[in-house]
PDB file of C-alpha atoms in Angstrom:
ATOM      1  CA  MET A1389      17.611   3.166 -21.091  1.00  0.00           C
ATOM      2  CA  THR A1390      17.458   0.997 -24.218  1.00  0.00           C
ATOM      3  CA  ALA A1391      18.386  -2.077 -22.181  1.00  0.00           C
ATOM      4  CA  PHE A1392      15.594  -1.326 -19.737  1.00  0.00           C
ATOM      5  CA  LYS A1393      13.064  -0.862 -22.540  1.00  0.00           C
ATOM      6  CA  THR A1394      13.752  -4.397 -23.717  1.00  0.00           C
ATOM      7  CA  ARG A1395      12.611  -5.629 -20.314  1.00  0.00           C
ATOM      8  CA  LEU A1396       9.151  -4.223 -21.021  1.00  0.00           C
ATOM      9  CA  ARG A1397       8.730  -6.123 -24.286  1.00  0.00           C
ATOM     10  CA  LEU A1398       6.643  -9.030 -22.941  1.00  0.00           C
ATOM     11  CA  TYR A1399       5.452  -8.187 -19.457  1.00  0.00           C
ATOM     12  CA  LEU A1400       3.549 -10.880 -17.548  1.00  0.00           C
ATOM     13  CA  VAL A1401       1.091  -9.751 -14.871  1.00  0.00           C
ATOM     14  CA  THR A1402       0.075 -12.676 -12.691  1.00  0.00           C
ATOM     15  CA  ASP A1403      -3.330 -13.897 -11.597  1.00  0.00           C
ATOM     16  CA  ALA A1404      -3.147 -16.902  -9.275  1.00  0.00           C
ATOM     17  CA  PHE A1405      -6.894 -17.491  -9.680  1.00  0.00           C
ATOM     18  CA  LEU A1406      -6.322 -18.223 -13.364  1.00  0.00           C
ATOM     19  CA  CYS A1407      -3.122 -20.185 -12.763  1.00  0.00           C
ATOM     20  CA  THR A1408      -4.431 -23.495 -11.469  1.00  0.00           C
ATOM     21  CA  THR A1409      -3.118 -26.056 -13.967  1.00  0.00           C
ATOM     22  CA  PRO A1410      -0.255 -25.317 -14.068  1.00  0.00           C
ATOM     23  CA  ASP A1411       0.054 -23.320 -10.848  1.00  0.00           C
ATOM     24  CA  LEU A1412       1.359 -19.765 -10.503  1.00  0.00           C
ATOM     25  CA  VAL A1413       5.031 -20.601  -9.955  1.00  0.00           C
ATOM     26  CA  THR A1414       5.102 -23.147 -12.777  1.00  0.00           C
ATOM     27  CA  THR A1415       3.299 -20.759 -15.124  1.00  0.00           C
ATOM     28  CA  VAL A1416       5.818 -17.996 -14.464  1.00  0.00           C
ATOM     29  CA  ARG A1417       8.784 -20.360 -14.801  1.00  0.00           C
ATOM     30  CA  LEU A1418       7.574 -21.669 -18.156  1.00  0.00           C
ATOM     31  CA  ALA A1419       6.604 -18.223 -19.429  1.00  0.00           C
ATOM     32  CA  VAL A1420       9.984 -16.708 -18.571  1.00  0.00           C
ATOM     33  CA  ALA A1421      11.811 -19.636 -20.170  1.00  0.00           C
ATOM     34  CA  ASN A1422       9.880 -18.923 -23.367  1.00  0.00           C
ATOM     35  CA  GLY A1423      10.133 -15.176 -23.796  1.00  0.00           C
ATOM     36  CA  VAL A1424       8.574 -13.206 -20.929  1.00  0.00           C
ATOM     37  CA  THR A1425      10.901 -10.327 -20.050  1.00  0.00           C
ATOM     38  CA  MET A1426       9.348  -8.911 -16.861  1.00  0.00           C
ATOM     39  CA  VAL A1427       6.987 -10.268 -14.202  1.00  0.00           C
ATOM     40  CA  GLN A1428       4.575  -8.386 -11.980  1.00  0.00           C
ATOM     41  CA  LEU A1429       2.967 -10.176  -9.050  1.00  0.00           C
ATOM     42  CA  ARG A1430      -0.592  -8.836  -8.970  1.00  0.00           C
ATOM     43  CA  GLU A1431      -2.798 -10.553  -6.435  1.00  0.00           C
ATOM     44  CA  LYS A1432      -5.556  -8.170  -5.392  1.00  0.00           C
ATOM     45  CA  THR A1433      -7.191 -10.367  -2.745  1.00  0.00           C
ATOM     46  CA  ALA A1434      -4.002 -11.530  -1.010  1.00  0.00           C
ATOM     47  CA  THR A1435      -2.661 -10.081   2.216  1.00  0.00           C
ATOM     48  CA  THR A1436       0.754  -8.440   2.406  1.00  0.00           C
ATOM     49  CA  ALA A1437       2.110 -11.554   4.131  1.00  0.00           C
ATOM     50  CA  GLN A1438       0.738 -13.765   1.365  1.00  0.00           C
ATOM     51  CA  ARG A1439       2.188 -11.512  -1.324  1.00  0.00           C
ATOM     52  CA  VAL A1440       5.574 -11.673   0.366  1.00  0.00           C
ATOM     53  CA  GLN A1441       5.481 -15.481   0.314  1.00  0.00           C
ATOM     54  CA  MET A1442       4.408 -15.567  -3.345  1.00  0.00           C
ATOM     55  CA  ALA A1443       7.063 -13.007  -4.252  1.00  0.00           C
ATOM     56  CA  LEU A1444       9.766 -15.039  -2.525  1.00  0.00           C
ATOM     57  CA  ALA A1445       8.701 -18.170  -4.416  1.00  0.00           C
ATOM     58  CA  LEU A1446       8.802 -16.321  -7.750  1.00  0.00           C
ATOM     59  CA  LYS A1447      12.077 -14.631  -6.866  1.00  0.00           C
ATOM     60  CA  GLU A1448      13.658 -18.046  -6.341  1.00  0.00           C
ATOM     61  CA  ILE A1449      12.761 -19.339  -9.805  1.00  0.00           C
ATOM     62  CA  LEU A1450      13.865 -16.098 -11.478  1.00  0.00           C
ATOM     63  CA  ILE A1451      17.418 -16.268 -10.127  1.00  0.00           C
ATOM     64  CA  GLY A1452      19.835 -16.157 -13.034  1.00  0.00           C
ATOM     65  CA  THR A1453      17.224 -15.242 -15.651  1.00  0.00           C
ATOM     66  CA  GLY A1454      17.770 -11.487 -15.582  1.00  0.00           C
ATOM     67  CA  VAL A1455      13.982 -11.022 -15.556  1.00  0.00           C
ATOM     68  CA  PRO A1456      12.858  -8.376 -13.036  1.00  0.00           C
ATOM     69  CA  LEU A1457      10.109  -9.165 -10.508  1.00  0.00           C
ATOM     70  CA  LEU A1458       7.800  -6.405  -9.295  1.00  0.00           C
ATOM     71  CA  VAL A1459       4.878  -6.392  -6.857  1.00  0.00           C
ATOM     72  CA  ASN A1460       1.669  -4.576  -7.758  1.00  0.00           C
ATOM     73  CA  ASP A1461       0.336  -1.907  -5.377  1.00  0.00           C
ATOM     74  CA  ASP A1462       1.852  -3.395  -2.209  1.00  0.00           C
ATOM     75  CA  VAL A1463       5.174  -1.591  -1.840  1.00  0.00           C
ATOM     76  CA  ALA A1464       5.605  -2.997   1.655  1.00  0.00           C
ATOM     77  CA  ALA A1465       5.520  -6.525   0.231  1.00  0.00           C
ATOM     78  CA  ALA A1466       8.029  -5.564  -2.458  1.00  0.00           C
ATOM     79  CA  VAL A1467      10.389  -4.221   0.195  1.00  0.00           C
ATOM     80  CA  ALA A1468       9.934  -7.190   2.537  1.00  0.00           C
ATOM     81  CA  ALA A1469      10.621  -9.705  -0.240  1.00  0.00           C
ATOM     82  CA  ASP A1470      13.473  -7.545  -1.602  1.00  0.00           C
ATOM     83  CA  VAL A1471      12.309  -7.941  -5.198  1.00  0.00           C
ATOM     84  CA  ASP A1472      13.290  -5.668  -8.077  1.00  0.00           C
ATOM     85  CA  GLY A1473      10.556  -3.101  -7.551  1.00  0.00           C
ATOM     86  CA  ALA A1474       6.878  -2.238  -7.454  1.00  0.00           C
ATOM     87  CA  HIS A1475       4.103  -1.007  -9.707  1.00  0.00           C
ATOM     88  CA  ILE A1476       1.483   1.443  -8.456  1.00  0.00           C
ATOM     89  CA  GLY A1477      -1.701   2.984  -9.805  1.00  0.00           C
ATOM     90  CA  GLN A1478      -3.126   6.468  -9.620  1.00  0.00           C
ATOM     91  CA  GLY A1479      -5.184   5.566  -6.553  1.00  0.00           C
ATOM     92  CA  ASP A1480      -2.345   4.019  -4.574  1.00  0.00           C
ATOM     93  CA  ILE A1481       0.370   5.754  -2.578  1.00  0.00           C
ATOM     94  CA  SER A1482       2.139   8.561  -4.405  1.00  0.00           C
ATOM     95  CA  PRO A1483       5.239   7.929  -6.515  1.00  0.00           C
ATOM     96  CA  ALA A1484       7.243  10.007  -4.029  1.00  0.00           C
ATOM     97  CA  GLN A1485       6.094   7.835  -1.129  1.00  0.00           C
ATOM     98  CA  ALA A1486       6.723   4.649  -3.092  1.00  0.00           C
ATOM     99  CA  ARG A1487      10.209   5.770  -4.102  1.00  0.00           C
ATOM    100  CA  GLY A1488      10.965   6.677  -0.507  1.00  0.00           C
ATOM    101  CA  LEU A1489      10.059   3.168   0.626  1.00  0.00           C
ATOM    102  CA  LEU A1490      11.768   1.371  -2.241  1.00  0.00           C
ATOM    103  CA  GLY A1491      14.953   3.396  -2.299  1.00  0.00           C
ATOM    104  CA  PRO A1492      16.848   4.612  -5.357  1.00  0.00           C
ATOM    105  CA  GLY A1493      18.000   1.273  -6.717  1.00  0.00           C
ATOM    106  CA  LYS A1494      14.611  -0.335  -7.354  1.00  0.00           C
ATOM    107  CA  ILE A1495      12.217  -0.176 -10.312  1.00  0.00           C
ATOM    108  CA  LEU A1496       8.999   1.817  -9.950  1.00  0.00           C
ATOM    109  CA  GLY A1497       6.198   1.633 -12.505  1.00  0.00           C
ATOM    110  CA  LEU A1498       3.101   3.813 -12.627  1.00  0.00           C
ATOM    111  CA  SER A1499      -0.229   3.193 -14.368  1.00  0.00           C
ATOM    112  CA  CYS A1500      -1.584   6.123 -16.375  1.00  0.00           C
ATOM    113  CA  GLU A1501      -4.995   6.311 -18.044  1.00  0.00           C
ATOM    114  CA  THR A1502      -5.037   9.956 -19.125  1.00  0.00           C
ATOM    115  CA  ALA A1503      -2.835  12.511 -20.840  1.00  0.00           C
ATOM    116  CA  GLN A1504      -2.730  14.535 -17.627  1.00  0.00           C
ATOM    117  CA  ALA A1505      -1.412  11.577 -15.642  1.00  0.00           C
ATOM    118  CA  VAL A1506       1.243  10.830 -18.260  1.00  0.00           C
ATOM    119  CA  GLN A1507       2.454  14.414 -18.356  1.00  0.00           C
ATOM    120  CA  ALA A1508       2.539  14.588 -14.556  1.00  0.00           C
ATOM    121  CA  ALA A1509       4.784  11.520 -14.235  1.00  0.00           C
ATOM    122  CA  ASP A1510       8.145  12.479 -12.761  1.00  0.00           C
ATOM    123  CA  PRO A1511      11.141  10.747 -14.378  1.00  0.00           C
ATOM    124  CA  ALA A1512      13.096  11.423 -11.210  1.00  0.00           C
ATOM    125  CA  LEU A1513      10.753   9.065  -9.337  1.00  0.00           C
ATOM    126  CA  VAL A1514       9.249   6.685 -11.889  1.00  0.00           C
ATOM    127  CA  ASP A1515      11.078   4.328 -14.266  1.00  0.00           C
ATOM    128  CA  TYR A1516       8.283   3.387 -16.666  1.00  0.00           C
ATOM    129  CA  LEU A1517       4.572   3.902 -17.316  1.00  0.00           C
ATOM    130  CA  GLY A1518       1.798   1.375 -17.836  1.00  0.00           C
ATOM    131  CA  LEU A1519      -0.549   2.924 -20.409  1.00  0.00           C
ATOM    132  CA  GLY A1520      -4.180   1.858 -20.639  1.00  0.00           C
ATOM    133  CA  PRO A1521      -6.353  -0.022 -20.284  1.00  0.00           C
ATOM    134  CA  VAL A1522      -6.304  -0.408 -24.046  1.00  0.00           C
ATOM    135  CA  PHE A1523      -9.258  -2.806 -23.906  1.00  0.00           C
ATOM    136  CA  GLY A1524     -11.614  -3.950 -21.181  1.00  0.00           C
ATOM    137  CA  THR A1525     -10.526  -6.991 -19.229  1.00  0.00           C
ATOM    138  CA  ALA A1526     -12.190  -9.371 -16.783  1.00  0.00           C
ATOM    139  CA  THR A1527      -8.960  -9.697 -14.795  1.00  0.00           C
ATOM    140  CA  LYS A1528      -9.377  -6.183 -13.372  1.00  0.00           C
ATOM    141  CA  ALA A1529     -13.009  -5.397 -12.623  1.00  0.00           C
ATOM    142  CA  ASP A1530     -12.371  -1.802 -11.521  1.00  0.00           C
ATOM    143  CA  HIS A1531     -10.367  -0.728 -14.557  1.00  0.00           C
ATOM    144  CA  ALA A1532     -10.804   2.712 -16.079  1.00  0.00           C
ATOM    145  CA  GLN A1533     -12.590   3.356 -19.361  1.00  0.00           C
ATOM    146  CA  PRO A1534     -10.640   1.617 -22.164  1.00  0.00           C
ATOM    147  CA  ILE A1535      -8.661   4.042 -24.320  1.00  0.00           C
ATOM    148  CA  GLY A1536      -8.358   1.865 -27.438  1.00  0.00           C
ATOM    149  CA  LEU A1537      -5.370   1.684 -29.741  1.00  0.00           C
ATOM    150  CA  ASP A1538      -5.700   5.302 -30.841  1.00  0.00           C
ATOM    151  CA  GLY A1539      -5.706   6.415 -27.237  1.00  0.00           C
ATOM    152  CA  LEU A1540      -2.658   4.277 -26.563  1.00  0.00           C
ATOM    153  CA  ALA A1541      -0.749   5.936 -29.412  1.00  0.00           C
ATOM    154  CA  GLN A1542      -1.666   9.364 -28.041  1.00  0.00           C
ATOM    155  CA  LEU A1543      -0.371   8.511 -24.557  1.00  0.00           C
ATOM    156  CA  VAL A1544       2.813   6.958 -25.966  1.00  0.00           C
ATOM    157  CA  ALA A1545       3.495  10.184 -27.863  1.00  0.00           C
ATOM    158  CA  LEU A1546       3.221  12.140 -24.620  1.00  0.00           C
ATOM    159  CA  SER A1547       5.193   9.754 -22.440  1.00  0.00           C
ATOM    160  CA  PRO A1548       8.502  11.044 -21.038  1.00  0.00           C
ATOM    161  CA  LEU A1549       9.381   7.505 -19.964  1.00  0.00           C
ATOM    162  CA  PRO A1550       9.615   3.950 -21.293  1.00  0.00           C
ATOM    163  CA  ASN A1551       6.125   2.501 -21.435  1.00  0.00           C
ATOM    164  CA  VAL A1552       4.128  -0.687 -21.706  1.00  0.00           C
ATOM    165  CA  ALA A1553       0.594  -1.111 -23.041  1.00  0.00           C
ATOM    166  CA  ILE A1554      -1.831  -2.723 -20.576  1.00  0.00           C
ATOM    167  CA  GLY A1555      -5.377  -4.033 -20.628  1.00  0.00           C
ATOM    168  CA  GLY A1556      -7.011  -6.920 -22.467  1.00  0.00           C
ATOM    169  CA  LEU A1557      -4.130  -7.540 -24.850  1.00  0.00           C
ATOM    170  CA  LYS A1558      -3.742 -10.777 -26.800  1.00  0.00           C
ATOM    171  CA  SER A1559      -1.279 -12.064 -29.377  1.00  0.00           C
ATOM    172  CA  ILE A1560      -3.445 -10.644 -32.173  1.00  0.00           C
ATOM    173  CA  HIS A1561      -2.595  -7.170 -30.878  1.00  0.00           C
ATOM    174  CA  VAL A1562       1.204  -7.446 -31.143  1.00  0.00           C
ATOM    175  CA  SER A1563       1.414  -5.557 -34.429  1.00  0.00           C
ATOM    176  CA  ASP A1564      -1.014  -2.846 -33.301  1.00  0.00           C
ATOM    177  CA  VAL A1565       0.891  -2.266 -30.074  1.00  0.00           C
ATOM    178  CA  ARG A1566       4.157  -2.005 -31.985  1.00  0.00           C
ATOM    179  CA  GLU A1567       2.596   0.535 -34.352  1.00  0.00           C
ATOM    180  CA  SER A1568       1.464   2.612 -31.367  1.00  0.00           C
ATOM    181  CA  GLY A1569       5.124   3.111 -30.444  1.00  0.00           C
ATOM    182  CA  ALA A1570       4.845   1.416 -27.037  1.00  0.00           C
ATOM    183  CA  ASP A1571       7.972  -0.335 -25.819  1.00  0.00           C
ATOM    184  CA  GLY A1572       6.085  -3.484 -24.889  1.00  0.00           C
ATOM    185  CA  MET A1573       2.830  -5.061 -23.833  1.00  0.00           C
ATOM    186  CA  ALA A1574       1.539  -6.478 -20.558  1.00  0.00           C
ATOM    187  CA  VAL A1575      -0.594  -9.615 -20.604  1.00  0.00           C
ATOM    188  CA  VAL A1576      -2.491 -11.595 -17.996  1.00  0.00           C
ATOM    189  CA  SER A1577      -4.999 -14.194 -19.192  1.00  0.00           C
ATOM    190  CA  ALA A1578      -3.230 -14.615 -22.539  1.00  0.00           C
ATOM    191  CA  ILE A1579      -0.571 -16.558 -20.609  1.00  0.00           C
ATOM    192  CA  CYS A1580      -1.925 -17.107 -17.068  1.00  0.00           C
ATOM    193  CA  GLY A1581      -4.642 -19.733 -17.171  1.00  0.00           C
ATOM    194  CA  GLN A1582      -3.581 -21.122 -20.517  1.00  0.00           C
ATOM    195  CA  ALA A1583      -3.137 -24.891 -20.621  1.00  0.00           C
ATOM    196  CA  ASP A1584       0.307 -24.412 -22.181  1.00  0.00           C
ATOM    197  CA  PRO A1585       1.808 -21.128 -20.934  1.00  0.00           C
ATOM    198  CA  ALA A1586       5.139 -21.993 -22.542  1.00  0.00           C
ATOM    199  CA  ALA A1587       3.550 -22.178 -25.984  1.00  0.00           C
ATOM    200  CA  SER A1588       1.578 -18.996 -25.337  1.00  0.00           C
ATOM    201  CA  ALA A1589       4.718 -17.087 -24.358  1.00  0.00           C
ATOM    202  CA  ARG A1590       6.589 -18.460 -27.378  1.00  0.00           C
ATOM    203  CA  ALA A1591       3.806 -17.315 -29.690  1.00  0.00           C
ATOM    204  CA  PHE A1592       4.012 -13.769 -28.337  1.00  0.00           C
ATOM    205  CA  SER A1593       7.794 -13.745 -28.518  1.00  0.00           C
ATOM    206  CA  ALA A1594       7.833 -14.970 -32.118  1.00  0.00           C
ATOM    207  CA  LEU A1595       5.324 -12.332 -33.212  1.00  0.00           C
ATOM    208  CA  GLN A1596       7.246  -9.599 -31.403  1.00  0.00           C
ATOM    209  CA  ALA A1597      10.458 -10.666 -33.111  1.00  0.00           C
ATOM    210  CA  GLU A1598       8.737 -10.123 -36.454  1.00  0.00           C
ATOM    211  CA  GLU A1599       7.669  -6.661 -35.310  1.00  0.00           C
ATOM    212  CA  THR A1600      11.166  -5.796 -34.016  1.00  0.00           C
ATOM    213  CA  PHE A1601      10.058  -4.937 -30.483  1.00  0.00           C
TER     214      PHE A1601
END
């Protein structure tokens, strides 16, 4: 379990719209080489076929890195590309359905915005929880009401599973997220869309090392 928690430390959620220069694949390659520990392909407007192709491209560059690759929402794409797992939200298919499609050997993450959702999460089905959104973010227009850092700490205290803070997080929040007790933090625009994603990832990693994530 401890080894898995370390994979949540710096969790990159992709946004191809932001990743233009450099492109998505280059951004992920540079970010992983400089400290990102898990990658989630989240492309809301893509088709399943397009997500499969993007997942296969990312899977290729992650060979040998030990960094897991998950697909957001689209479990069918995760299965077709044979990546490490999937991440679902409260409005997607149920964890039981997702686990049935993925099989027992894959990673399944679940987003939780409320105490009730956290307490209902089944450790027999789900491997980790995404807790938030901590702050509002333009990368997910339909996000739930932000819970803030105090709300994050409350959900972490209730979580029966490893967990990662999500929603509007930047490098200035590394210390606050660590103090909340979360095992890691998920970022989008703080790395995707940055002119130098390698430097951005290194900055996060250095700050997290100081906070003993």
